[in-house]
Coordinates of C-alpha atoms and ligand atoms in Angstrom, one line a residue:
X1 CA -6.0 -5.3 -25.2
X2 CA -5.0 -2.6 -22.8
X3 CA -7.7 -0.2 -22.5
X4 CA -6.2 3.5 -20.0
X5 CA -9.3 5.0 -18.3
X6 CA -7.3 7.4 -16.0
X7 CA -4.6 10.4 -16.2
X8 CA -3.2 11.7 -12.7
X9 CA -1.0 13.7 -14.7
X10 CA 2.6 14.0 -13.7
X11 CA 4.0 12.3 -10.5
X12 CA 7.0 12.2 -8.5
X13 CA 8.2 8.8 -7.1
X14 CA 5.5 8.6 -3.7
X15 CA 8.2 7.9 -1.0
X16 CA 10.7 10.2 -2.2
X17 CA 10.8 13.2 0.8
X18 CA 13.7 15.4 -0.3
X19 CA 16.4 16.4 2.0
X20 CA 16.3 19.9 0.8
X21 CA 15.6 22.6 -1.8
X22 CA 18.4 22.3 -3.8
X23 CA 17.5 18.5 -4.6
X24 CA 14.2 19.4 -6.0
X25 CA 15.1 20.3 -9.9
X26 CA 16.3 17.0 -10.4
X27 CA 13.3 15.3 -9.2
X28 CA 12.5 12.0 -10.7
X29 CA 8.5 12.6 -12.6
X30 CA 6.8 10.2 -14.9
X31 CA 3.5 10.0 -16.3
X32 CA 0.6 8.2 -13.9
X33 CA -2.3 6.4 -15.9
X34 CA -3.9 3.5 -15.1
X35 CA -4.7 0.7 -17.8
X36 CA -7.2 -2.6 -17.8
X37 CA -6.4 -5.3 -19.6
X38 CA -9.4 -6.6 -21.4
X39 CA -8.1 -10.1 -21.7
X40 CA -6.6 -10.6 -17.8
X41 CA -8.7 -8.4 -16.1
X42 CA -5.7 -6.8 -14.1
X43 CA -5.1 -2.9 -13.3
X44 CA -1.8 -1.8 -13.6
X45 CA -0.1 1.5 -14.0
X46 CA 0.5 2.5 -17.9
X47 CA 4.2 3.1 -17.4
X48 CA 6.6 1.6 -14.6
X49 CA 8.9 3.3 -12.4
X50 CA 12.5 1.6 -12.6
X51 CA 12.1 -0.5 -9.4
X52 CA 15.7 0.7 -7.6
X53 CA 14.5 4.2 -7.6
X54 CA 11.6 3.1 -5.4
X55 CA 12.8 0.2 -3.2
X56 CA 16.4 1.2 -2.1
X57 CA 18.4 1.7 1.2
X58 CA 16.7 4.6 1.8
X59 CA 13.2 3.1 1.7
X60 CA 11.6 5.2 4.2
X61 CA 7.7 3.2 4.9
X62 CA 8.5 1.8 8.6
X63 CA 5.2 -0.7 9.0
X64 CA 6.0 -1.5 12.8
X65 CA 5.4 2.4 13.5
X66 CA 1.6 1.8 13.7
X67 CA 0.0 0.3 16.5
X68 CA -2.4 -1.0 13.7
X69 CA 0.4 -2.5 11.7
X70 CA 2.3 -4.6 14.8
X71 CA -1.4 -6.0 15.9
X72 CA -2.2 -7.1 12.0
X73 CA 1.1 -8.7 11.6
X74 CA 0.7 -10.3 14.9
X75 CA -2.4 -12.0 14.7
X76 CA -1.9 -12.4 10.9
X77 CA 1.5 -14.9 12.0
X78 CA -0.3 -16.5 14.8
X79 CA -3.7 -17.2 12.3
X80 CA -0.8 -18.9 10.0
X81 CA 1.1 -20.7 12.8
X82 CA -2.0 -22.6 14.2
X83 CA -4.1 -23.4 11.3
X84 CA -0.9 -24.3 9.0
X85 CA 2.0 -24.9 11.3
X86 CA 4.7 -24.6 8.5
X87 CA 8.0 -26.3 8.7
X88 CA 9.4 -23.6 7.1
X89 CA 8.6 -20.0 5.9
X90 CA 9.6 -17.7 3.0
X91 CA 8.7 -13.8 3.2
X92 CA 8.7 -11.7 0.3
X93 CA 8.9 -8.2 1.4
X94 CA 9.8 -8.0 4.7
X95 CA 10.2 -4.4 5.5
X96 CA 11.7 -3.9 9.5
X97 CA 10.0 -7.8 10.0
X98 CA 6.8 -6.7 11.7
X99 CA 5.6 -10.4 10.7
X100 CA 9.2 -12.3 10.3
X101 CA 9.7 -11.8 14.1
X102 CA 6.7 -14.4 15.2
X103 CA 8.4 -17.2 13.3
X104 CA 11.7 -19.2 14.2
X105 CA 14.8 -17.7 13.3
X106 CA 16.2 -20.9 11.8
X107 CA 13.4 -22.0 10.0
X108 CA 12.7 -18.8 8.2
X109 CA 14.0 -16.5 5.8
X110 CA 13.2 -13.2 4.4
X111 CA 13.6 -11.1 0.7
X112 CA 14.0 -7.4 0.7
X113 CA 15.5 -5.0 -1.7
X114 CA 16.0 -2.5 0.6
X115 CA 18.9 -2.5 2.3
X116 CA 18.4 -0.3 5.7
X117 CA 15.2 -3.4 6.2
X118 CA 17.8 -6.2 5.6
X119 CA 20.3 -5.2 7.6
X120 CA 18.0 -5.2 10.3
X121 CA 16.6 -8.4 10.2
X122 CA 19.8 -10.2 9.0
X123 CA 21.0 -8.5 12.2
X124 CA 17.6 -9.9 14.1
X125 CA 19.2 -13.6 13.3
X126 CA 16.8 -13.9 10.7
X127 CA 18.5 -14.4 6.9
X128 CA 17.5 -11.6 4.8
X129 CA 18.6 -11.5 1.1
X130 CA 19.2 -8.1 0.3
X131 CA 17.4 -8.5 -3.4
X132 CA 14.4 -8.3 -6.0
X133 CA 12.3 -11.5 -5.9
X134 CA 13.2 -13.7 -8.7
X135 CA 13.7 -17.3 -10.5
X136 CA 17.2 -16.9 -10.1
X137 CA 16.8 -16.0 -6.4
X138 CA 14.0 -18.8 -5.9
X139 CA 16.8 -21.4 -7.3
X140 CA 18.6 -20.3 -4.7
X141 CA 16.9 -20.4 -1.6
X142 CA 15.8 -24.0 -3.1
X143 CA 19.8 -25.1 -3.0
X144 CA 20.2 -23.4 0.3
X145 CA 16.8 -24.3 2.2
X146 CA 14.5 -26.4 0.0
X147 CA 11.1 -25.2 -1.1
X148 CA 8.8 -23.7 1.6
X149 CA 5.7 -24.6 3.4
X150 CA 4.6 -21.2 3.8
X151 CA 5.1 -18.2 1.7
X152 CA 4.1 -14.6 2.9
X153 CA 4.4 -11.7 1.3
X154 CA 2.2 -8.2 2.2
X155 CA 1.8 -4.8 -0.1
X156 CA 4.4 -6.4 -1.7
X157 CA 3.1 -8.4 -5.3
X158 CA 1.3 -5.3 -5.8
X159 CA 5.2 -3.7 -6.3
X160 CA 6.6 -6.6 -8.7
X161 CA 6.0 -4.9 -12.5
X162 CA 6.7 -8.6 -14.3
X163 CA 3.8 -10.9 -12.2
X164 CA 5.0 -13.9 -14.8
X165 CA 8.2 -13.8 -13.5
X166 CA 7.3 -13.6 -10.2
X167 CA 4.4 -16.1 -9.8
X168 CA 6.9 -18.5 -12.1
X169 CA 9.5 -18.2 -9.1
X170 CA 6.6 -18.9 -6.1
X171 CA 5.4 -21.7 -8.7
X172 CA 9.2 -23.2 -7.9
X173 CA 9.7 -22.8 -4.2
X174 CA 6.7 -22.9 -2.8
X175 CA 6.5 -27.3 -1.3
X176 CA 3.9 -29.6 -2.8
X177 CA 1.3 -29.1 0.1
X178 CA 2.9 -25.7 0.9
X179 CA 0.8 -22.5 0.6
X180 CA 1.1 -19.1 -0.5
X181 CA -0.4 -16.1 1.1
X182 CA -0.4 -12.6 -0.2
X183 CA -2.5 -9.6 1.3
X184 CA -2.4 -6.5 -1.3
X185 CA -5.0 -3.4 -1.3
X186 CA -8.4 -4.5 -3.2
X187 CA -9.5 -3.3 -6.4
X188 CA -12.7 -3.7 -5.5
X189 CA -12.0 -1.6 -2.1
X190 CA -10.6 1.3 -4.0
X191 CA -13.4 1.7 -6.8
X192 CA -16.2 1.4 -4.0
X193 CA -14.7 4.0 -1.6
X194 CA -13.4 6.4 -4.8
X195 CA -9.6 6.3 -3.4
X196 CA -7.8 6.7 -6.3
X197 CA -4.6 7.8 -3.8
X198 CA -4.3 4.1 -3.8
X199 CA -2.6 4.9 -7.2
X200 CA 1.1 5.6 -7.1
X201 CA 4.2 4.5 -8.5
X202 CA 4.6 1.6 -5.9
X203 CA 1.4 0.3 -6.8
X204 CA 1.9 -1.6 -10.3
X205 CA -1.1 -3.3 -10.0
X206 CA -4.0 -2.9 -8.1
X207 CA -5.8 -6.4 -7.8
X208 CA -9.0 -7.9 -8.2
X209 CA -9.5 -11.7 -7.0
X210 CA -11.0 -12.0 -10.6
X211 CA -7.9 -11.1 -12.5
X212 CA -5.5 -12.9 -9.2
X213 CA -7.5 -16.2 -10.0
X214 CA -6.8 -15.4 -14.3
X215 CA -3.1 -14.9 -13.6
X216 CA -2.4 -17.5 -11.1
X217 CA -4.0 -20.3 -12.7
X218 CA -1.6 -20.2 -15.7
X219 CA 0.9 -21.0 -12.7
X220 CA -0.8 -23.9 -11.7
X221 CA -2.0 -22.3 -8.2
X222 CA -5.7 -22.2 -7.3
X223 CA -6.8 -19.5 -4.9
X224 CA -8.6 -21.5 -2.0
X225 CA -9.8 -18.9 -0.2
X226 CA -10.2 -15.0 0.3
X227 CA -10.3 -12.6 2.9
X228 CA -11.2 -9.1 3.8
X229 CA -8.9 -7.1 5.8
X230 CA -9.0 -3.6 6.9
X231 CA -5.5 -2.5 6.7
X232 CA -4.4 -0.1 3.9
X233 CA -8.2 1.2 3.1
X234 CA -9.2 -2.5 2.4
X235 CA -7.1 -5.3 1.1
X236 CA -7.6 -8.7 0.4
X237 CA -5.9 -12.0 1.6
X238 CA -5.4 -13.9 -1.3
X239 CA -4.6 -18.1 0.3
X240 CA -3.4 -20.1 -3.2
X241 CA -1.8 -23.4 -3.5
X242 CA -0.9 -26.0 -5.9
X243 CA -3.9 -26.9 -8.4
X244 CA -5.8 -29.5 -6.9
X245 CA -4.4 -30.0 -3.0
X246 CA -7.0 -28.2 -1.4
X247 CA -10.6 -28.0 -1.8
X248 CA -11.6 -24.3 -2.8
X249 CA -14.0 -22.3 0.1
X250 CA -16.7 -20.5 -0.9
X251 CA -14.9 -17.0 0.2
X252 CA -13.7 -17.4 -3.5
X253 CA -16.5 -17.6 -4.9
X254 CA -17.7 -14.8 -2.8
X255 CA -15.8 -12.4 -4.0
X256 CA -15.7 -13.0 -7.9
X257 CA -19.5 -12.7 -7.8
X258 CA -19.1 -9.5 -5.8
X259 CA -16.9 -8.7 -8.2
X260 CA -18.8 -9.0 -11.4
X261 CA -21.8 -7.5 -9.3
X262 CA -19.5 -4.0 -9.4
X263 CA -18.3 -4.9 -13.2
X264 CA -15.1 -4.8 -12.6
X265 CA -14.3 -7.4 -15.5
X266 CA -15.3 -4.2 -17.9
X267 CA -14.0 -1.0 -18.5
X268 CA -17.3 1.2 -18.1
X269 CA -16.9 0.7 -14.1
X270 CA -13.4 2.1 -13.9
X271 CA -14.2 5.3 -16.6
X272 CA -16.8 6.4 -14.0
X273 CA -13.8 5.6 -11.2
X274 CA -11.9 8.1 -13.4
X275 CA -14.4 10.7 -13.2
X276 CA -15.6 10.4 -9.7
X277 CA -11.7 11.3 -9.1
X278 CA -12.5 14.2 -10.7
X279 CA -15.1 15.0 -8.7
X280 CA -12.9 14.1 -5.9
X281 CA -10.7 16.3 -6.8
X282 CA -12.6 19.8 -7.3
X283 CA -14.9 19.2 -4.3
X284 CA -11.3 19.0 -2.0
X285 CA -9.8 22.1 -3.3
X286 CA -12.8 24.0 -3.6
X287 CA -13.0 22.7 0.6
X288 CA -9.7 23.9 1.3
X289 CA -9.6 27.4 -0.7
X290 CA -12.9 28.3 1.1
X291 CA -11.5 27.0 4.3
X292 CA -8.4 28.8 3.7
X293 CA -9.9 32.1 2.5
X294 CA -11.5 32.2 5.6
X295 CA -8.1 32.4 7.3
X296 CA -7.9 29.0 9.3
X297 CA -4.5 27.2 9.4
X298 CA -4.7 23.6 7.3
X299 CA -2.1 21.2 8.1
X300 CA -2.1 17.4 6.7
X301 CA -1.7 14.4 9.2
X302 CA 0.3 11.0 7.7
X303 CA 2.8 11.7 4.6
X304 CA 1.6 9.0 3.0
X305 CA 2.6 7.9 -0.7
X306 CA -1.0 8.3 -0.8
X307 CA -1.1 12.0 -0.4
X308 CA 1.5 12.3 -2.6
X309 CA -0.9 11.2 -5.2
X310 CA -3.4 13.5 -4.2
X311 CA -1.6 16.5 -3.7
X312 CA -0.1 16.6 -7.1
X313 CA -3.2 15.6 -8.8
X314 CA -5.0 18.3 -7.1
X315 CA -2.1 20.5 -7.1
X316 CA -2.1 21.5 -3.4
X317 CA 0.7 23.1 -2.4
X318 CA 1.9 25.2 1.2
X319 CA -0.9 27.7 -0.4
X320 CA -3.3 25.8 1.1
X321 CA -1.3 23.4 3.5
X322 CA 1.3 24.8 5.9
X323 CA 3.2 21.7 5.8
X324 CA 2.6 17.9 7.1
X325 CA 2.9 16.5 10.5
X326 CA 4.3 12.7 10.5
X327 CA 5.8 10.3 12.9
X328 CA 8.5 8.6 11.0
X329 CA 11.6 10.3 11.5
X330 CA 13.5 9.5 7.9
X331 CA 10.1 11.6 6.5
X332 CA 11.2 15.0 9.1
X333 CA 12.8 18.1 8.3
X334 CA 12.0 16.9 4.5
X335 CA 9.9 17.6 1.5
X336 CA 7.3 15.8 0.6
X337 CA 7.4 14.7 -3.1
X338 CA 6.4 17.0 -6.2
X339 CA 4.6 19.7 -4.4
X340 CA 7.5 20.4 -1.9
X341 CA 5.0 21.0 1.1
X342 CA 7.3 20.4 4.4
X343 CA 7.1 18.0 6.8
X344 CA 7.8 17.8 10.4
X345 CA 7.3 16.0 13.8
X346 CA 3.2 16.0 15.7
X347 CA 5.1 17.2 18.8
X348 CA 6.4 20.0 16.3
X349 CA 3.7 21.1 13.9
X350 CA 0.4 19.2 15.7
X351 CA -0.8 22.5 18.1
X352 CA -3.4 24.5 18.9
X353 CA -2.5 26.7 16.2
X354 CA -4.0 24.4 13.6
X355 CA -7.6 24.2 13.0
X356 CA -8.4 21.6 10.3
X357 CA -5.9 18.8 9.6
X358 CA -6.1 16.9 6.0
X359 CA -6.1 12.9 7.2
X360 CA -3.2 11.8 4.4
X361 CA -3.6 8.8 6.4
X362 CA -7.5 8.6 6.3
X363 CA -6.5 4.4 6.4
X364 CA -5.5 5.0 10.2
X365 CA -8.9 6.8 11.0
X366 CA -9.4 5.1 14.1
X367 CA -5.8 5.1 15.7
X368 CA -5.6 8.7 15.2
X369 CA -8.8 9.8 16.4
X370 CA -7.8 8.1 19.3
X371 CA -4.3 9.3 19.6
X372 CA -5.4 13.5 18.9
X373 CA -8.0 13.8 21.3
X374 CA -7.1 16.8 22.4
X375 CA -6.9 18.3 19.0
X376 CA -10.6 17.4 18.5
X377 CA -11.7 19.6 21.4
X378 CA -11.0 22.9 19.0
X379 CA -10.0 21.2 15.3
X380 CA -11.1 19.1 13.4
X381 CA -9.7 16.4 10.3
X382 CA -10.8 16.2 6.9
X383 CA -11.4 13.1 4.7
X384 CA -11.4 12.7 0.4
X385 CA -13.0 8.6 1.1
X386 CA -15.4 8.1 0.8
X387 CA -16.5 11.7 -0.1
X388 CA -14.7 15.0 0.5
X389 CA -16.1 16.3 4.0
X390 CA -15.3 17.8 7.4
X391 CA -15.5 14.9 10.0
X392 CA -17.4 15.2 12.9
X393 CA -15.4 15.5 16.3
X394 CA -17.0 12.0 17.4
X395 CA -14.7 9.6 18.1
X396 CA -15.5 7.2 14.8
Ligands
TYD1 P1 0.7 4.3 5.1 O1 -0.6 4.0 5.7 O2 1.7 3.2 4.9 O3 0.4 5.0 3.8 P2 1.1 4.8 2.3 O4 1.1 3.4 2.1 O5 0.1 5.6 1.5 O6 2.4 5.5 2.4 O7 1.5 5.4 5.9 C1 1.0 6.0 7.1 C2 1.9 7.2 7.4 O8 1.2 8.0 8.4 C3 3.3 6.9 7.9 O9 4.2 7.8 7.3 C4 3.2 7.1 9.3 C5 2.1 8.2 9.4 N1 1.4 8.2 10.7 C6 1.5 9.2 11.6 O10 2.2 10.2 11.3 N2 0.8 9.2 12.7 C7 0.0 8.1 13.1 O11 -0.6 8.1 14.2 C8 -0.1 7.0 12.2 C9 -1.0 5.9 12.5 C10 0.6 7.1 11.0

């Protein structure tokens, strides 16, 4: 049974920055709750978002645009390479090919539904089919390639709404010895550091290793080991492969009894999620009226689809934020999704008029401490994660 434990009320689709005013009464909303199944153990959203109104050519999440993101990627292929040295490789999600690029063109292909990524890495050399993963797709690269050694796919299972469907089609092209690696944000992650902005409509799941190692098994893959990685606000590297060809590591193990420890195979640890977002919640607006009333200038740093989350279940709008500084062009000159806040360039909005900056992207802490220096010297950022707070000017 499906049991929902949370309500973030009515949400626009994360990534959807509007060119201008006029486009804002037709804005796509649905309803965001989150439900756990009793019997799988997996988070999911209670309604879906028709996938093509997410993923489409004008997919606008550039992952090689962070310093972070190129050096993940990087050392994530080369890990891969060494240890594994695949024949061939399948990505499933392969955005502008921050971790295509460190693999042969010949030997490896790429999905992608959106078509602004695929032309670019079918123009790279590498062969990018410009679709949603699927059976009929897997049958396909099978006739065209054969089954792969190695199949990658980041922040990218989390999106698929049917897993069956999906893990059915891996279960088919992935080779006898091959393996499959996924990295997604962790469940486990997200209730221990309160960020429920990890919810949004991209995010159809949320995954535990306990509920990964539930669905996966009726596939026939075992998970043979687990990683933590800092990306996103803490994900996990999930490493499966055919039942029975390679010995499970104790990583797995690891993690399920971490798991349990937290109790995330019941309900009871997710309602008190629900109402720590409350919490959340209240104690950031109350921040930001007082802050506000006091006549300083708020800006937020990163339009993230994780802001978008927060700012419409808070319902912060340009009465407390003057708009949102971001680096990724296609997000400029627009507005950002349901709360219509605006959004413009660092070099435009980041100043020394602004005294307190809202980290939207509190997952790229580090790199942007580093990168504002200047800014510290007079402002200063605020975080929701772990708790709502004003951060010291330290560099962390
Ligand atoms: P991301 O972490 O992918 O968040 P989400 O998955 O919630 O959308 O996005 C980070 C955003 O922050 C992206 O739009 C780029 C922006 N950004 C900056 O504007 N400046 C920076 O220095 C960094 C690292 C990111």
């Amino acid at each position: 049974m499906k049991v929902k434990f949370m309500d973030l009320g009515r949400q626009p689709i994360a990534n959807n920055f509007l060119e201008s005013r006029e486009n804002i009464d037709n804005e796509y909303q649905f309803h965001l709750t989150v439900c756990f199944d009793e019997k799988t153990k997996l988070v999911s959203l209670g309604e879906f978002v028709p996938p093509k109104l997410m993923f489409n050519d004008s997919y606008v999440y550039h992952a090689s645009l962070s310093r972070t993101m190129r050096s993940h990627f990087g050392r994530a292929a080369r890990l891969l390479r060494s240890e594994f040295n695949p024949a061939c490789v399948l990505e499933i999600g392969s955005n502008d090919g921050v971790f295509l690029r460190h693999f042969a063109k010949e030997t490896t292909c790429a999905v992608e539904p959106c078509g602004n990524f695929a032309k670019l890495t079918n123009e790279l050399g590498y062969k990018t089919y410009e679709r949603f993963w699927s059976e009929k797709l897997a049958d396909e690269i099978i006739e065209e390639r054969g089954r792969q050694d190695l199949i990658y796919a980041a922040n990218c299972m989390c999106h698929i709404q049917n897993l069956h469907d999906a893990l059915l089609a891996i279960s088919k092209v992935l080779s006898d010895e091959g393996i499959f690696v996924f990295e997604d944000p962790s469940l486990l992650k997200m209730i221990e550091r309160g960020s429920y902005d990890q919810i949004y409509d991209e995010h159809a799941h949320i995954f535990s290793v306990t509920a990964l190692q539930n669905l996966l098994n009726m596939w026939d893959l075992d998970i043979f080991r687990v990683q933590e990685i800092s990306v996103h606000g803490g994900s996990s590297r999930i490493f499966a492969c055919r039942k029975g060809t390679r010995s499970i590591e104790t990583s797995v193990d690891d993690h399920l009894v971490k798991e349990h420890a937290a109790g995330l195979h019941n309900v009871a640890a997710y309602q008190n999620f629900a109402e720590r977002a409350e919490q959340s919640k209240n104690q950031l607006t109350g921040l930001l009226t007082e802050l506000k009333r006091r006549g300083y200038k708020i800006v937020s740093y990163g339009a993230t689809s994780k802001s978008t989350t927060v700012f419409n279940y808070c319902k912060i709008t340009t009465e407390l934020i003057d708009y949102i500084v971001d680096i990724t062009p296609d997000k400029q000159n627009k507005f950002s999704p349901g709360v219509h806040i605006p959004v413009v360039s660092p070099e435009v909005g980041f100043d020394e008029t602004v005294d307190y900056a809202f980290l939207g992207a509190w997952n790229y802490e580090r790199e942007i401490c580093d990168k504002e220096r200047k800014f510290l010297e007079t402002g200063r950022f605020i975080t929701h994660v772990p708790y709502v707070r004003i951060l010291e000017g330290e560099n962390p």
